[in-house]
Amino acid sequence: MRDRDAGRRAGAPGKISVLIADDHPMVRQGLRVFLELQPDIEVVAEAGDGAAAVRLAQRLRPDVVLLDLVMPGVDGVSAMELMAEAAVESRVLIVTSFGEYRTVVPAIRAGARGYVSKQVEPSALAAAIRAVAAGHVLLGPEVAAALLGADAPRGEGDGGDPQLTTREREVLDLIARGRSNREIARALTVSEKTVKTHVSNVLMKLGVADRTQAALWAVRHG
């Protein structure tokens, strides 16, 4: 396990700081070797289990946490729940071999911003990290299909019409397309502050905790 710059936000200015959490040393090494070749990405720490990932995320506040779902002790979903309780704002990108919806849905509900397979092409992984760091919601087509399966359990906020305004529906549609607040503001020709207000209203009316869950609500309800 490596730990740099503990006690302050980790990473060089202008770089995306990344914490790798996986219980397989070879996987961590492979991820680190590739990511350290990227000019805009810096690996600031590694964790071999969920408990260590939570501790490092609290101390280092990386931009992105690459998190395996299946780890000894505290698993990935539990680690995300603990990070949320500790008000860790790092964005989580799940990197796992497990693609079944029963592992995907809890991860998304726990706050994961993206989900990619360990078999993903290296360039696609780097692109996913950049997208998640920029505020996008990143779900592969196989994950979206699983979430939309007829037998997939529904989350909070699925019970009725949320009575969104026309503008709030426009914002929700753009959230579902993975757009950041800045991009939504540009698309709707409004300020980012206005977009933040609309996003807060959308989350409240849908009864969901974050924009990832809002995006899933939008996908389920067309």
Coordinates of C-alpha atoms in Angstrom, one line a residue:
M1 CA 0.0 0.0 0.0
R2 CA 1.4 3.4 -0.9
D3 CA 0.3 6.7 0.7
R4 CA 1.5 10.0 -0.6
D5 CA 0.7 13.5 0.7
A6 CA -1.4 12.3 3.6
G7 CA -3.4 15.1 5.3
R8 CA -4.1 17.2 2.2
R9 CA -5.7 16.7 -1.1
A10 CA -3.4 14.3 -3.0
G11 CA -2.1 14.8 -6.5
A12 CA -0.2 17.3 -8.5
P13 CA -2.1 20.4 -9.6
G14 CA -3.9 19.9 -12.9
K15 CA -3.8 16.1 -12.6
I16 CA -6.6 13.7 -11.8
S17 CA -5.6 12.0 -8.5
V18 CA -6.6 8.3 -8.3
L19 CA -6.7 5.7 -5.5
I20 CA -6.6 2.1 -6.6
A21 CA -8.4 -0.4 -4.4
D22 CA -8.2 -4.1 -5.4
D23 CA -7.2 -7.1 -3.4
H24 CA -5.0 -8.6 -6.1
P25 CA -1.5 -7.0 -6.1
M26 CA -0.9 -7.9 -9.8
V27 CA -4.1 -6.0 -10.8
R28 CA -3.1 -3.0 -8.8
Q29 CA 0.4 -3.1 -10.3
G30 CA -1.0 -3.3 -13.8
L31 CA -3.4 -0.5 -13.3
R32 CA -0.7 1.7 -11.7
V33 CA 1.9 1.1 -14.4
F34 CA -0.6 2.0 -17.2
L35 CA -2.1 5.0 -15.4
E36 CA 1.3 6.5 -14.5
L37 CA 1.9 6.7 -18.3
Q38 CA -1.0 9.1 -18.6
P39 CA 0.1 12.8 -18.4
D40 CA -3.0 14.0 -16.7
I41 CA -3.5 11.1 -14.2
E42 CA -1.6 10.4 -11.0
V43 CA -1.9 7.3 -8.8
V44 CA -1.7 8.6 -5.2
A45 CA -2.3 5.4 -3.2
E46 CA -3.2 1.8 -3.4
A47 CA -5.4 -0.3 -1.0
G48 CA -5.7 -4.1 -0.8
D49 CA -9.2 -4.1 0.9
G50 CA -12.2 -1.9 1.4
A51 CA -11.3 -0.8 4.9
A52 CA -8.0 0.5 3.7
A53 CA -9.7 2.2 0.8
V54 CA -12.0 4.1 3.1
R55 CA -9.1 5.2 5.3
L56 CA -7.0 6.4 2.4
A57 CA -10.0 8.1 0.7
Q58 CA -10.7 10.0 3.9
R59 CA -7.1 11.1 4.3
L60 CA -6.1 11.8 0.6
R61 CA -9.5 12.9 -0.9
P62 CA -8.5 11.6 -4.4
D63 CA -10.6 12.8 -7.4
V64 CA -11.4 9.2 -8.4
V65 CA -11.4 5.9 -6.5
L66 CA -10.9 2.8 -8.7
L67 CA -12.8 0.2 -6.6
D68 CA -13.1 -3.5 -6.9
L69 CA -16.5 -4.8 -5.7
V70 CA -15.3 -8.2 -4.3
M71 CA -12.7 -7.8 -1.6
P72 CA -12.1 -9.4 1.8
G73 CA -13.6 -7.9 4.9
V74 CA -15.2 -4.6 3.8
D75 CA -16.4 -5.1 0.2
G76 CA -16.7 -2.5 -2.5
V77 CA -20.4 -1.5 -1.8
S78 CA -19.8 -1.3 2.0
A79 CA -16.7 0.8 1.3
M80 CA -18.8 3.2 -0.7
E81 CA -21.4 3.4 2.1
L82 CA -18.7 4.2 4.6
M83 CA -17.2 6.8 2.4
A84 CA -20.6 8.5 2.0
E85 CA -21.0 8.5 5.8
A86 CA -17.6 10.1 6.1
A87 CA -18.6 12.8 3.5
V88 CA -15.8 11.7 1.1
E89 CA -16.5 13.4 -2.2
S90 CA -14.3 11.3 -4.4
R91 CA -16.0 9.8 -7.4
V92 CA -16.0 6.0 -7.5
L93 CA -15.4 4.1 -10.7
I94 CA -16.0 0.4 -10.2
V95 CA -13.5 -1.9 -11.9
T96 CA -14.5 -5.5 -11.6
S97 CA -14.8 -8.9 -13.2
F98 CA -18.4 -9.3 -12.0
G99 CA -21.0 -8.0 -14.5
E100 CA -24.3 -9.4 -13.1
Y101 CA -26.9 -6.9 -12.2
R102 CA -27.0 -8.2 -8.6
T103 CA -23.6 -6.6 -8.1
V104 CA -24.2 -3.6 -10.4
V105 CA -27.4 -2.4 -8.8
P106 CA -26.1 -2.2 -5.2
A107 CA -22.9 -0.4 -6.4
I108 CA -24.9 2.2 -8.3
R109 CA -27.3 2.7 -5.4
A110 CA -24.3 3.2 -3.1
G111 CA -23.1 6.0 -5.3
A112 CA -20.7 4.6 -8.0
R113 CA -20.4 7.1 -10.9
G114 CA -19.2 4.5 -13.4
Y115 CA -18.7 0.8 -13.9
V116 CA -16.2 -0.9 -16.2
S117 CA -14.9 -4.4 -16.7
K118 CA -11.4 -5.4 -15.8
Q119 CA -11.1 -6.5 -19.4
V120 CA -11.6 -3.0 -20.6
E121 CA -9.1 -1.6 -23.0
P122 CA -6.4 0.6 -21.2
S123 CA -7.3 3.6 -23.3
A124 CA -11.0 3.2 -22.5
L125 CA -10.2 2.9 -18.8
A126 CA -8.2 6.2 -18.9
A127 CA -11.1 7.8 -20.8
A128 CA -13.6 6.5 -18.1
I129 CA -11.5 8.0 -15.3
R130 CA -11.4 11.4 -17.1
A131 CA -15.2 11.2 -17.7
V132 CA -16.0 10.3 -14.1
A133 CA -13.6 13.0 -12.8
A134 CA -15.4 15.5 -15.0
G135 CA -18.8 14.6 -13.4
H136 CA -20.2 12.3 -16.0
V137 CA -22.2 9.1 -15.2
L138 CA -20.5 6.3 -17.0
L139 CA -22.4 3.0 -17.4
G140 CA -21.6 0.4 -20.1
P141 CA -24.3 -0.9 -22.3
E142 CA -24.3 -4.3 -20.6
V143 CA -24.8 -2.6 -17.2
A144 CA -27.6 -0.4 -18.5
A145 CA -29.3 -3.5 -19.9
A146 CA -29.1 -5.2 -16.5
L147 CA -30.5 -2.2 -14.7
L148 CA -33.4 -2.1 -17.1
G149 CA -34.1 -5.8 -16.8
A150 CA -37.7 -6.6 -15.9
D151 CA -36.7 -8.4 -12.8
A152 CA -34.3 -5.6 -11.6
P153 CA -35.4 -4.2 -8.3
R154 CA -36.4 -0.5 -8.4
G155 CA -35.0 2.1 -6.1
E156 CA -36.5 4.9 -4.2
G157 CA -38.5 7.5 -6.0
D158 CA -40.0 5.0 -8.5
G159 CA -43.5 5.2 -7.1
G160 CA -45.2 8.0 -9.0
D161 CA -45.1 11.2 -11.1
P162 CA -42.6 13.6 -9.5
Q163 CA -44.3 16.6 -11.1
L164 CA -41.1 18.0 -12.6
T165 CA -41.3 21.3 -14.4
T166 CA -40.4 21.5 -18.1
R167 CA -36.9 22.9 -17.3
E168 CA -36.3 20.3 -14.6
R169 CA -37.2 17.5 -17.1
E170 CA -34.7 19.1 -19.5
V171 CA -32.0 19.0 -16.8
L172 CA -32.9 15.4 -15.9
D173 CA -32.6 14.4 -19.5
L174 CA -29.1 15.9 -19.7
I175 CA -28.1 14.3 -16.4
A176 CA -29.2 10.9 -17.9
R177 CA -26.9 11.6 -20.8
G178 CA -24.0 12.0 -18.5
R179 CA -23.6 15.8 -18.8
S180 CA -21.8 17.8 -16.1
N181 CA -23.4 21.0 -14.6
R182 CA -21.1 23.1 -16.8
E183 CA -22.3 21.3 -19.9
I184 CA -25.9 21.5 -18.9
A185 CA -25.5 25.2 -18.3
R186 CA -24.0 25.6 -21.8
A187 CA -26.8 23.5 -23.4
L188 CA -29.6 25.4 -21.7
T189 CA -27.9 28.9 -21.8
V190 CA -28.2 29.4 -18.1
S191 CA -25.6 29.8 -15.3
E192 CA -24.1 26.9 -13.4
K193 CA -25.6 28.2 -10.2
T194 CA -29.1 27.9 -11.8
V195 CA -28.3 24.4 -13.0
K196 CA -27.3 23.4 -9.4
T197 CA -30.6 24.7 -8.2
H198 CA -32.5 22.7 -10.8
V199 CA -30.5 19.5 -10.0
S200 CA -31.2 19.9 -6.3
N201 CA -34.9 20.2 -7.0
V202 CA -34.9 17.2 -9.3
L203 CA -33.2 15.0 -6.7
M204 CA -35.6 16.1 -4.1
K205 CA -38.7 15.5 -6.2
L206 CA -37.5 12.1 -7.4
G207 CA -36.6 11.1 -3.8
V208 CA -33.0 10.0 -4.8
A209 CA -29.7 10.8 -3.2
D210 CA -27.5 11.7 -6.1
R211 CA -27.4 12.4 -9.9
T212 CA -26.4 8.8 -10.7
Q213 CA -29.7 7.6 -9.2
A214 CA -31.5 10.4 -11.0
A215 CA -30.0 9.2 -14.3
L216 CA -31.2 5.6 -13.6
W217 CA -34.7 6.9 -12.8
A218 CA -34.7 8.8 -16.1
V219 CA -33.6 5.7 -18.0
R220 CA -36.3 3.5 -16.4
H221 CA -39.1 6.0 -17.0
G222 CA -38.1 7.0 -20.5

